[in-house]
Amino acid sequence: MDHYLSQDRAPVLEALERMKRARLVPFDVPGHKRGRGNPELRDFLGPKCLDVDVNSMKMLDNLCHPVSVIKDAETLAAEAFHAAHAFFMVGGTTSAVQAMVLTAVGRGDKIIMPRNVHRSAINALILCGAIPVYVNPQMDHTLGISLGMRVEEVEEAIRRHPDAKAVLVNNPTYYGICSNLRAIVSLAHAHGMMVLADEAHGTHFYFHDDLPISAMDAGADMAAISMHKSGGSLTQSSMLLCGPNVNAGYVHQIINITQTTSGSYLLMSSLDISRRNLALHGREIFDKVIRLVEYARDEINTIGDYYAYSKELVNGDSIYDFDITKLSIFTRPVGLAGIEVYDLLRDEYDIQTEFGDIANLLAYVSVGDRPKDIERLVAALAEIRRNYRKDSSKMLKAEYIEPEVVHGPQEAFYAEKEALPIEKTAGRVCSEFVMCYPPGIPILAPGERITDEILTYIRYAKKKGCQMTGPEDMNIQYLNVMK
Ligand SMILES: Cc1ncc(COP(=O)(O)O)c(C=O)c1O
């Protein structure tokens, strides 16, 4: 590789610097003209930011058809992430997940996936008309979290659906749990199926040996990585990685079906700079994160009642590995739902955590955190326990509710439907999503039967303060069901 294509370079950043030096007179979009046309915005975001909020031009390449600096930046990213090809994505990891699903399956094709996928994966099925074959994730009945897919169950799904085209795997789940990706890849490949990994929460796996195996190293065909999560880039910037057997030209066409023709250079330069940072310093960055999280876990576990879990959960199958950078905390023994602790932390202690569900809290720790921030979190959790502890015996235990898939997501979403008061929907087939966001894993997806158990769960999550989203009725008092 020549010097220009080495990991200490950042081709998009360098091109933007050249453009600034060229002092172009802009008679192109964006209309704010380097911020001069919008002083308020320029004051708020700063001139450095608006100076590089520019559109594609010859010296900056074009995201829709990269031939120079974006292509070079993507080549460096592919090398850093052990991929054959990397695509810069400016529509979040949602767009990367959807591009990989749309690449692998079309109308009527089957795709094997766990049910605890992010909504972006099922939304991709609404777009393309493929049919999900769910491998129900195992549950940890104490923690109330869904785990990984057992290899045996993937094997069974493949045996029952040998015509499936692909298997999608979370690597890891939001809580940090990994399936045996290498074994799933070899099973799927032996049956001619592609493997797609949602690595929204696994970008850092590529840069530290103490972390679970990454999708590309496990031989997966495609992976959607959230650079804007653990990778440090700007919100909404993401990457799609492809292995050597994927037709990158075709993937490119798929991406261009929905991707903007005005890719943001703020987002692209942030991907370029963050890739360089990870390639050069990733190991030490994640060393520091691991140390911070291990310290936090130890401290939280000495408070009492809370349980910050880690690798001791590993069972060689449904929890094949655990991402030790995740600070996932079981809160139910304190008598509080995770979402209640989340609300208390924000309202009473000015601490914003990532999310809380009905039994767990996730605090997101990164290289940007300092030991004193961890101390504040630990002290706040201890005080919450002292001041708000309740009897936990009547709390709802989160159980995995196995969905009855009556119709494919596309058919159900576009079907004739009626809006019914939610309490009158038991037994009907839902034609929209219901989920808590975050984490954005559907409680109900289009095409699934609504049951009393599901309605109880929704009522409980609403009562505890989970932010519910999905339905057309923003108040979630009505649900659209198929006629
Ligand atoms: C597992 C998973 N996949 C995909 C996404 C989508 O990412 P984005 O918000 O960048 O579109 C998320 C978002 O949180 C996620 O948790």
Short mmCIF file of C-alpha atoms and ligand atoms in Angstrom, two decimals:
data_model
loop_
_atom_site.label_atom_id
_atom_site.label_comp_id
_atom_site.label_asym_id
_atom_site.label_seq_id
_atom_site.Cartn_x
_atom_site.Cartn_y
_atom_site.Cartn_z
CA MET A 1 0.00 0.00 0.00
CA ASP A 2 1.44 3.42 -0.87
CA HIS A 3 1.89 6.08 1.78
CA TYR A 4 -1.23 7.97 0.75
CA LEU A 5 -3.29 4.92 1.65
CA SER A 6 -1.93 4.39 5.12
CA GLN A 7 -3.93 4.45 8.34
CA ASP A 8 -2.42 7.70 9.57
CA ARG A 9 -3.99 9.56 6.65
CA ALA A 10 -7.56 10.84 6.36
CA PRO A 11 -8.35 11.46 2.67
CA VAL A 12 -11.72 13.19 3.13
CA LEU A 13 -10.39 15.45 5.86
CA GLU A 14 -7.34 16.31 3.77
CA ALA A 15 -9.50 17.10 0.73
CA LEU A 16 -11.68 19.43 2.84
CA GLU A 17 -8.56 21.23 4.04
CA ARG A 18 -7.39 21.63 0.44
CA MET A 19 -10.82 22.98 -0.49
CA LYS A 20 -10.66 25.56 2.29
CA ARG A 21 -7.24 26.71 1.13
CA ALA A 22 -8.58 27.10 -2.43
CA ARG A 23 -10.97 29.86 -1.22
CA LEU A 24 -13.67 28.95 -3.73
CA VAL A 25 -16.53 31.35 -4.36
CA PRO A 26 -19.57 29.14 -3.82
CA PHE A 27 -22.27 29.32 -6.46
CA ASP A 28 -23.58 25.91 -5.42
CA VAL A 29 -25.63 24.53 -2.55
CA PRO A 30 -25.90 24.57 0.45
CA GLY A 31 -27.53 27.98 0.38
CA HIS A 32 -26.09 29.15 3.69
CA LYS A 33 -22.83 29.75 1.72
CA ARG A 34 -20.35 28.73 4.43
CA GLY A 35 -22.73 30.16 7.03
CA ARG A 36 -22.65 33.76 5.74
CA GLY A 37 -26.31 33.54 4.77
CA ASN A 38 -27.34 32.31 8.20
CA PRO A 39 -25.36 34.12 10.93
CA GLU A 40 -27.44 32.63 13.74
CA LEU A 41 -26.58 29.11 12.61
CA ARG A 42 -22.94 30.06 12.10
CA ASP A 43 -22.77 31.52 15.62
CA PHE A 44 -24.33 28.41 17.08
CA LEU A 45 -22.32 25.77 15.23
CA GLY A 46 -19.18 27.81 14.65
CA PRO A 47 -17.49 28.84 11.41
CA LYS A 48 -15.21 25.79 11.30
CA CYS A 49 -18.23 23.58 11.08
CA LEU A 50 -20.12 25.59 8.45
CA ASP A 51 -17.02 26.08 6.31
CA VAL A 52 -16.98 22.37 5.59
CA ASP A 53 -20.72 21.86 5.31
CA VAL A 54 -20.42 21.69 1.54
CA ASN A 55 -21.79 19.67 -1.31
CA SER A 56 -20.03 17.16 -3.54
CA MET A 57 -17.60 18.67 -6.03
CA LYS A 58 -14.74 17.36 -8.09
CA MET A 59 -12.08 17.75 -5.41
CA LEU A 60 -14.32 16.21 -2.73
CA ASP A 61 -15.66 13.20 -4.64
CA ASN A 62 -19.29 12.05 -4.42
CA LEU A 63 -20.76 9.55 -1.97
CA CYS A 64 -23.14 8.17 -4.62
CA HIS A 65 -20.27 7.24 -6.90
CA PRO A 66 -16.94 7.49 -5.09
CA VAL A 67 -13.89 7.53 -7.32
CA SER A 68 -11.28 9.54 -5.41
CA VAL A 69 -11.06 10.74 -1.80
CA ILE A 70 -14.21 9.03 -0.50
CA LYS A 71 -13.17 5.84 -2.25
CA ASP A 72 -9.73 6.10 -0.61
CA ALA A 73 -11.24 6.76 2.81
CA GLU A 74 -13.51 3.75 2.37
CA THR A 75 -10.53 1.62 1.34
CA LEU A 76 -8.71 2.60 4.54
CA ALA A 77 -11.84 1.86 6.57
CA ALA A 78 -12.13 -1.58 4.95
CA GLU A 79 -8.54 -2.31 5.90
CA ALA A 80 -9.03 -1.10 9.49
CA PHE A 81 -12.14 -3.26 9.89
CA HIS A 82 -10.73 -6.37 8.14
CA ALA A 83 -13.35 -6.09 5.41
CA ALA A 84 -13.12 -6.43 1.65
CA HIS A 85 -15.19 -3.29 1.20
CA ALA A 86 -16.52 -0.53 3.46
CA PHE A 87 -19.27 1.94 2.64
CA PHE A 88 -19.63 5.27 4.43
CA MET A 89 -23.27 5.66 5.46
CA VAL A 90 -24.90 8.98 6.37
CA GLY A 91 -28.35 7.70 7.32
CA GLY A 92 -27.38 6.03 10.58
CA THR A 93 -26.94 2.33 11.17
CA THR A 94 -30.60 2.01 10.23
CA SER A 95 -29.57 2.62 6.62
CA ALA A 96 -26.69 0.13 6.90
CA VAL A 97 -28.92 -2.60 8.37
CA GLN A 98 -31.51 -1.97 5.68
CA ALA A 99 -28.94 -2.01 2.88
CA MET A 100 -27.61 -5.39 3.98
CA VAL A 101 -31.07 -6.91 4.31
CA LEU A 102 -32.13 -5.50 0.94
CA THR A 103 -28.95 -6.91 -0.61
CA ALA A 104 -29.52 -10.40 0.72
CA VAL A 105 -33.26 -10.91 0.27
CA GLY A 106 -36.11 -9.86 -2.00
CA ARG A 107 -39.85 -10.32 -2.15
CA GLY A 108 -40.96 -13.65 -0.69
CA ASP A 109 -37.43 -14.72 0.31
CA LYS A 110 -36.91 -16.00 3.84
CA ILE A 111 -34.43 -14.57 6.31
CA ILE A 112 -33.59 -16.26 9.61
CA MET A 113 -33.22 -13.79 12.48
CA PRO A 114 -33.68 -13.46 16.21
CA ARG A 115 -36.86 -11.68 17.24
CA ASN A 116 -34.93 -9.18 19.39
CA VAL A 117 -33.68 -7.31 16.33
CA HIS A 118 -33.76 -3.55 16.02
CA ARG A 119 -36.78 -2.15 14.19
CA SER A 120 -34.58 -1.24 11.21
CA ALA A 121 -34.27 -4.94 10.31
CA ILE A 122 -38.02 -5.60 10.32
CA ASN A 123 -38.63 -2.30 8.55
CA ALA A 124 -36.32 -3.57 5.80
CA LEU A 125 -38.72 -6.49 5.40
CA ILE A 126 -41.60 -4.04 4.93
CA LEU A 127 -39.57 -2.43 2.17
CA CYS A 128 -38.54 -5.58 0.32
CA GLY A 129 -41.30 -8.07 1.14
CA ALA A 130 -39.06 -10.79 2.57
CA ILE A 131 -40.40 -13.09 5.27
CA PRO A 132 -38.79 -13.43 8.70
CA VAL A 133 -38.13 -16.85 10.19
CA TYR A 134 -37.63 -16.07 13.86
CA VAL A 135 -35.26 -18.00 16.04
CA ASN A 136 -36.64 -17.06 19.40
CA PRO A 137 -33.83 -15.82 21.57
CA GLN A 138 -33.26 -17.58 24.87
CA MET A 139 -34.18 -15.62 27.98
CA ASP A 140 -32.35 -15.09 31.20
CA HIS A 141 -35.36 -15.48 33.46
CA THR A 142 -33.75 -13.68 36.39
CA LEU A 143 -32.49 -10.65 34.51
CA GLY A 144 -35.40 -10.61 32.10
CA ILE A 145 -33.20 -10.00 29.09
CA SER A 146 -33.20 -11.87 25.84
CA LEU A 147 -29.95 -13.62 25.03
CA GLY A 148 -28.27 -14.77 21.84
CA MET A 149 -29.40 -17.42 19.36
CA ARG A 150 -28.39 -20.98 20.25
CA VAL A 151 -26.51 -22.70 17.41
CA GLU A 152 -28.81 -25.70 17.73
CA GLU A 153 -31.83 -23.48 17.14
CA VAL A 154 -30.27 -21.85 14.11
CA GLU A 155 -29.55 -25.35 12.81
CA GLU A 156 -33.17 -26.31 13.37
CA ALA A 157 -34.39 -23.16 11.58
CA ILE A 158 -32.12 -23.98 8.63
CA ARG A 159 -33.39 -27.57 8.59
CA ARG A 160 -37.02 -26.35 8.54
CA HIS A 161 -36.31 -23.58 6.02
CA PRO A 162 -33.49 -24.76 3.75
CA ASP A 163 -34.68 -22.23 1.15
CA ALA A 164 -33.85 -19.25 3.43
CA LYS A 165 -31.38 -16.85 1.84
CA ALA A 166 -29.70 -15.33 4.88
CA VAL A 167 -29.22 -15.37 8.64
CA LEU A 168 -29.08 -12.11 10.60
CA VAL A 169 -27.29 -11.99 13.96
CA ASN A 170 -26.98 -9.27 16.64
CA ASN A 171 -23.31 -8.93 17.51
CA PRO A 172 -23.77 -8.06 20.38
CA THR A 173 -27.24 -7.29 21.76
CA TYR A 174 -27.80 -3.92 23.39
CA TYR A 175 -26.89 -5.51 26.74
CA GLY A 176 -23.62 -6.95 25.39
CA ILE A 177 -24.53 -10.57 24.71
CA CYS A 178 -23.01 -12.44 21.76
CA SER A 179 -24.06 -15.62 19.98
CA ASN A 180 -21.52 -18.11 18.65
CA LEU A 181 -21.05 -16.17 15.44
CA ARG A 182 -18.28 -18.31 13.98
CA ALA A 183 -20.38 -21.48 14.31
CA ILE A 184 -23.46 -19.73 12.88
CA VAL A 185 -21.40 -18.50 9.91
CA SER A 186 -20.09 -21.97 9.10
CA LEU A 187 -23.58 -23.49 9.41
CA ALA A 188 -25.16 -20.83 7.21
CA HIS A 189 -22.41 -20.95 4.61
CA ALA A 190 -22.63 -24.74 4.45
CA HIS A 191 -26.25 -24.21 3.38
CA GLY A 192 -25.52 -21.41 0.92
CA MET A 193 -26.95 -18.64 3.13
CA MET A 194 -25.42 -15.22 3.71
CA VAL A 195 -24.68 -14.02 7.24
CA LEU A 196 -25.52 -10.42 8.13
CA ALA A 197 -24.42 -8.94 11.46
CA ASP A 198 -26.07 -6.01 13.17
CA GLU A 199 -22.96 -4.64 14.89
CA ALA A 200 -24.53 -1.35 15.96
CA HIS A 201 -23.10 -2.07 19.40
CA GLY A 202 -19.90 -3.81 18.32
CA THR A 203 -17.73 -1.30 16.43
CA HIS A 204 -15.03 -1.61 19.10
CA PHE A 205 -14.75 -5.41 18.67
CA TYR A 206 -12.32 -4.74 15.81
CA PHE A 207 -9.78 -3.04 18.03
CA HIS A 208 -9.21 -5.10 21.17
CA ASP A 209 -8.36 -8.77 21.74
CA ASP A 210 -10.29 -9.00 25.02
CA LEU A 211 -13.56 -8.30 23.24
CA PRO A 212 -15.84 -10.76 21.42
CA ILE A 213 -15.02 -11.72 17.85
CA SER A 214 -16.07 -9.20 15.21
CA ALA A 215 -18.36 -10.10 12.33
CA MET A 216 -15.69 -9.72 9.66
CA ASP A 217 -13.23 -11.89 11.62
CA ALA A 218 -15.93 -14.51 12.12
CA GLY A 219 -16.44 -14.67 8.34
CA ALA A 220 -19.83 -12.91 8.16
CA ASP A 221 -20.73 -11.51 4.75
CA MET A 222 -21.93 -8.08 5.83
CA ALA A 223 -21.91 -6.02 9.00
CA ALA A 224 -23.60 -2.74 9.95
CA ILE A 225 -21.46 -0.85 12.44
CA SER A 226 -22.41 2.26 14.40
CA MET A 227 -19.29 4.37 14.22
CA HIS A 228 -21.30 7.03 16.04
CA LYS A 229 -21.71 4.79 19.06
CA SER A 230 -18.44 3.31 20.32
CA GLY A 231 -16.44 4.56 17.30
CA GLY A 232 -16.64 8.22 18.31
CA SER A 233 -17.92 9.77 15.05
CA LEU A 234 -20.82 12.21 14.68
CA THR A 235 -24.37 11.05 15.28
CA GLN A 236 -25.92 9.44 12.19
CA SER A 237 -22.58 8.46 10.63
CA SER A 238 -22.18 4.74 10.19
CA MET A 239 -20.55 2.09 8.03
CA LEU A 240 -21.52 -0.99 6.11
CA LEU A 241 -18.78 -3.63 5.84
CA CYS A 242 -18.69 -6.41 3.26
CA GLY A 243 -16.70 -9.63 3.11
CA PRO A 244 -14.89 -10.91 0.00
CA ASN A 245 -17.82 -12.88 -1.45
CA VAL A 246 -20.20 -9.96 -1.62
CA ASN A 247 -20.77 -8.09 -4.88
CA ALA A 248 -19.88 -4.57 -3.74
CA GLY A 249 -21.22 -3.01 -6.95
CA TYR A 250 -24.65 -4.47 -6.26
CA VAL A 251 -24.54 -3.32 -2.63
CA HIS A 252 -23.74 0.13 -3.92
CA GLN A 253 -26.83 0.13 -6.11
CA ILE A 254 -28.97 -0.97 -3.17
CA ILE A 255 -27.54 1.79 -0.95
CA ASN A 256 -28.27 4.38 -3.64
CA ILE A 257 -31.95 3.44 -3.75
CA THR A 258 -32.57 5.24 -0.47
CA GLN A 259 -29.40 7.20 0.31
CA THR A 260 -29.35 10.98 -0.02
CA THR A 261 -27.63 12.47 -3.07
CA SER A 262 -26.26 15.19 -0.77
CA GLY A 263 -24.04 13.22 1.62
CA SER A 264 -22.88 15.40 4.53
CA TYR A 265 -19.15 16.11 4.65
CA LEU A 266 -19.45 16.74 8.37
CA LEU A 267 -20.54 13.13 8.75
CA MET A 268 -18.07 11.73 6.21
CA SER A 269 -15.09 13.60 7.64
CA SER A 270 -16.10 12.42 11.11
CA LEU A 271 -16.04 8.83 9.84
CA ASP A 272 -12.63 9.37 8.27
CA ILE A 273 -11.13 11.01 11.38
CA SER A 274 -12.66 8.41 13.72
CA ARG A 275 -11.42 5.50 11.61
CA ARG A 276 -7.91 6.96 11.74
CA ASN A 277 -8.18 7.42 15.50
CA LEU A 278 -9.38 3.84 16.03
CA ALA A 279 -6.77 2.36 13.69
CA LEU A 280 -3.95 4.22 15.42
CA HIS A 281 -5.17 4.25 19.03
CA GLY A 282 -8.07 1.77 19.27
CA ARG A 283 -6.29 -0.67 21.53
CA GLU A 284 -5.42 1.94 24.17
CA ILE A 285 -8.82 3.62 23.87
CA PHE A 286 -10.70 0.41 24.62
CA ASP A 287 -8.18 -0.61 27.28
CA LYS A 288 -9.20 2.54 29.11
CA VAL A 289 -12.92 1.91 28.57
CA ILE A 290 -12.60 -1.67 29.85
CA ARG A 291 -10.77 -0.47 32.97
CA LEU A 292 -13.40 2.20 33.65
CA VAL A 293 -16.30 -0.21 33.21
CA GLU A 294 -14.69 -2.92 35.34
CA TYR A 295 -14.14 -0.43 38.11
CA ALA A 296 -17.75 0.78 37.81
CA ARG A 297 -19.08 -2.78 37.85
CA ASP A 298 -17.13 -3.66 41.00
CA GLU A 299 -18.31 -0.53 42.78
CA ILE A 300 -21.95 -0.97 41.76
CA ASN A 301 -21.93 -4.60 42.85
CA THR A 302 -20.75 -3.60 46.31
CA ILE A 303 -23.71 -1.18 46.78
CA GLY A 304 -26.06 -4.12 47.21
CA ASP A 305 -29.20 -5.21 45.31
CA TYR A 306 -27.97 -3.89 41.95
CA TYR A 307 -26.30 -6.45 39.75
CA ALA A 308 -23.87 -5.19 37.10
CA TYR A 309 -23.29 -8.35 35.12
CA SER A 310 -20.40 -9.49 33.01
CA LYS A 311 -18.61 -12.56 31.68
CA GLU A 312 -19.79 -14.79 34.56
CA LEU A 313 -23.02 -15.13 32.52
CA VAL A 314 -21.20 -16.87 29.66
CA ASN A 315 -22.64 -20.34 29.12
CA GLY A 316 -20.97 -21.42 25.88
CA ASP A 317 -24.17 -21.16 23.87
CA SER A 318 -26.95 -18.53 24.19
CA ILE A 319 -24.39 -16.32 25.94
CA TYR A 320 -21.36 -17.36 23.97
CA ASP A 321 -19.48 -14.21 24.89
CA PHE A 322 -20.04 -10.91 26.67
CA ASP A 323 -18.90 -7.42 25.73
CA ILE A 324 -17.15 -6.21 28.88
CA THR A 325 -17.39 -2.55 27.79
CA LYS A 326 -21.15 -2.65 28.44
CA LEU A 327 -22.29 -1.42 31.83
CA SER A 328 -25.62 -3.25 32.05
CA ILE A 329 -27.23 -3.18 35.49
CA PHE A 330 -30.09 -5.31 36.80
CA THR A 331 -32.22 -3.05 39.01
CA ARG A 332 -35.26 -5.13 39.99
CA PRO A 333 -33.92 -6.21 43.44
CA VAL A 334 -33.96 -2.51 44.38
CA GLY A 335 -37.71 -2.62 43.69
CA LEU A 336 -37.30 -0.22 40.76
CA ALA A 337 -37.63 -0.82 37.06
CA GLY A 338 -34.56 0.12 35.03
CA ILE A 339 -36.58 2.92 33.46
CA GLU A 340 -37.43 4.28 36.94
CA VAL A 341 -33.74 4.40 37.88
CA TYR A 342 -33.07 6.01 34.48
CA ASP A 343 -35.67 8.71 35.22
CA LEU A 344 -34.38 9.30 38.76
CA LEU A 345 -30.79 9.61 37.55
CA ARG A 346 -31.82 12.24 35.02
CA ASP A 347 -34.36 14.17 37.12
CA GLU A 348 -32.65 14.11 40.50
CA TYR A 349 -28.95 13.72 39.67
CA ASP A 350 -28.54 15.24 36.17
CA ILE A 351 -27.16 11.97 34.86
CA GLN A 352 -28.35 10.83 31.43
CA THR A 353 -27.98 7.09 30.85
CA GLU A 354 -28.54 5.21 27.60
CA PHE A 355 -31.78 3.42 28.44
CA GLY A 356 -33.78 1.59 31.04
CA ASP A 357 -36.23 -1.22 30.48
CA ILE A 358 -38.53 -2.83 33.00
CA ALA A 359 -35.68 -4.52 34.91
CA ASN A 360 -32.33 -3.22 33.61
CA LEU A 361 -30.40 -0.02 33.09
CA LEU A 362 -27.65 0.56 30.55
CA ALA A 363 -25.05 3.21 31.20
CA TYR A 364 -22.95 3.85 28.13
CA VAL A 365 -19.27 4.31 28.94
CA SER A 366 -16.71 5.54 26.42
CA VAL A 367 -13.25 6.98 26.23
CA GLY A 368 -14.89 10.37 26.80
CA ASP A 369 -15.74 9.44 30.40
CA ARG A 370 -13.56 10.32 33.36
CA PRO A 371 -13.18 8.40 36.64
CA LYS A 372 -14.99 11.24 38.43
CA ASP A 373 -18.04 10.74 36.15
CA ILE A 374 -18.08 7.05 37.11
CA GLU A 375 -17.88 8.03 40.80
CA ARG A 376 -20.90 10.30 40.33
CA LEU A 377 -22.91 7.52 38.74
CA VAL A 378 -21.99 5.04 41.47
CA ALA A 379 -22.79 7.54 44.24
CA ALA A 380 -26.15 8.38 42.64
CA LEU A 381 -27.08 4.71 42.32
CA ALA A 382 -26.21 4.17 45.99
CA GLU A 383 -28.33 7.15 47.03
CA ILE A 384 -31.26 6.00 44.87
CA ARG A 385 -31.14 2.64 46.62
CA ARG A 386 -31.07 4.36 50.03
CA ASN A 387 -33.93 6.75 49.27
CA TYR A 388 -36.22 4.96 46.83
CA ARG A 389 -35.86 1.25 47.55
CA LYS A 390 -39.18 -0.63 47.31
CA ASP A 391 -40.60 -4.11 47.65
CA SER A 392 -39.76 -5.91 44.43
CA SER A 393 -42.08 -8.88 44.87
CA LYS A 394 -44.93 -7.44 42.78
CA MET A 395 -42.80 -6.33 39.86
CA LEU A 396 -43.50 -7.76 36.43
CA LYS A 397 -40.86 -10.20 35.35
CA ALA A 398 -39.88 -9.52 31.78
CA GLU A 399 -40.38 -12.73 29.87
CA TYR A 400 -39.82 -13.27 26.20
CA ILE A 401 -43.20 -13.30 24.52
CA GLU A 402 -43.01 -15.59 21.54
CA PRO A 403 -44.73 -13.88 18.63
CA GLU A 404 -47.26 -15.62 16.45
CA VAL A 405 -46.37 -14.40 12.97
CA VAL A 406 -49.58 -14.54 10.97
CA HIS A 407 -48.49 -12.49 7.93
CA GLY A 408 -45.21 -11.10 6.60
CA PRO A 409 -44.39 -7.52 7.70
CA GLN A 410 -44.93 -6.01 4.23
CA GLU A 411 -48.30 -7.67 3.69
CA ALA A 412 -49.50 -6.63 7.16
CA PHE A 413 -48.21 -3.06 6.93
CA TYR A 414 -49.89 -2.38 3.59
CA ALA A 415 -53.08 -4.36 4.33
CA GLU A 416 -56.48 -2.79 4.84
CA LYS A 417 -56.60 -1.87 8.49
CA GLU A 418 -58.71 -0.33 11.22
CA ALA A 419 -57.76 1.56 14.37
CA LEU A 420 -59.12 -0.01 17.57
CA PRO A 421 -58.78 1.06 21.20
CA ILE A 422 -55.71 -0.86 22.34
CA GLU A 423 -57.60 -2.83 25.02
CA LYS A 424 -59.93 -4.20 22.34
CA THR A 425 -57.20 -5.59 20.11
CA ALA A 426 -56.43 -8.96 21.74
CA GLY A 427 -56.66 -11.74 19.16
CA ARG A 428 -56.30 -9.36 16.17
CA VAL A 429 -53.27 -9.12 13.87
CA CYS A 430 -51.24 -5.94 14.34
CA SER A 431 -50.32 -3.94 11.24
CA GLU A 432 -47.79 -1.61 12.85
CA PHE A 433 -44.97 -1.61 15.41
CA VAL A 434 -45.10 -1.07 19.15
CA MET A 435 -41.79 -0.67 20.95
CA CYS A 436 -39.98 1.10 23.73
CA TYR A 437 -37.34 3.46 22.36
CA PRO A 438 -34.58 2.93 23.17
CA PRO A 439 -33.83 0.07 22.64
CA GLY A 440 -36.16 -0.02 19.62
CA ILE A 441 -36.77 -3.75 19.71
CA PRO A 442 -40.39 -4.29 18.72
CA ILE A 443 -42.84 -5.69 21.29
CA LEU A 444 -45.21 -6.09 18.36
CA ALA A 445 -44.31 -6.02 14.67
CA PRO A 446 -46.64 -5.85 11.66
CA GLY A 447 -48.20 -9.24 10.99
CA GLU A 448 -48.07 -10.51 14.59
CA ARG A 449 -51.03 -11.62 16.71
CA ILE A 450 -51.84 -9.35 19.67
CA THR A 451 -52.33 -11.28 22.92
CA ASP A 452 -53.43 -10.39 26.47
CA GLU A 453 -49.88 -11.06 27.63
CA ILE A 454 -48.50 -8.53 25.15
CA LEU A 455 -51.09 -5.92 26.17
CA THR A 456 -50.20 -6.44 29.86
CA TYR A 457 -46.53 -5.87 28.99
CA ILE A 458 -47.33 -2.69 27.03
CA ARG A 459 -49.50 -1.31 29.87
CA TYR A 460 -46.76 -2.06 32.42
CA ALA A 461 -43.98 -0.51 30.32
CA LYS A 462 -46.14 2.61 29.77
CA LYS A 463 -46.93 2.86 33.50
CA LYS A 464 -43.26 2.60 34.41
CA GLY A 465 -42.46 5.46 32.02
CA CYS A 466 -40.90 3.69 29.02
CA GLN A 467 -41.07 5.87 25.92
CA MET A 468 -43.37 3.95 23.61
CA THR A 469 -43.24 4.51 19.86
CA GLY A 470 -44.33 2.87 16.62
CA PRO A 471 -48.07 3.25 16.17
CA GLU A 472 -49.76 5.85 14.00
CA ASP A 473 -51.52 7.04 17.17
CA MET A 474 -48.68 8.78 19.01
CA ASN A 475 -50.53 8.37 22.35
CA ILE A 476 -50.69 4.58 21.85
CA GLN A 477 -54.37 4.52 22.81
CA TYR A 478 -55.34 3.04 19.45
CA LEU A 479 -53.64 0.31 17.46
CA ASN A 480 -53.97 -0.41 13.76
CA VAL A 481 -55.02 -4.00 13.16
CA MET A 482 -55.61 -5.88 9.92
CA LYS A 483 -59.26 -5.97 8.77
C1 LIG B 1 -29.10 -3.06 17.38
C2 LIG B 1 -29.32 -1.77 16.63
N1 LIG B 1 -29.29 -1.80 15.29
C3 LIG B 1 -29.46 -0.68 14.56
C4 LIG B 1 -29.66 0.53 15.17
C5 LIG B 1 -29.88 1.74 14.32
O1 LIG B 1 -28.91 2.69 14.50
P1 LIG B 1 -29.13 4.24 14.12
O2 LIG B 1 -29.85 4.85 15.27
O3 LIG B 1 -27.74 4.73 13.92
O4 LIG B 1 -29.93 4.32 12.87
C6 LIG B 1 -29.68 0.61 16.58
C7 LIG B 1 -29.90 1.90 17.26
O5 LIG B 1 -29.84 2.05 18.43
C8 LIG B 1 -29.52 -0.58 17.32
O6 LIG B 1 -29.57 -0.57 18.66
#
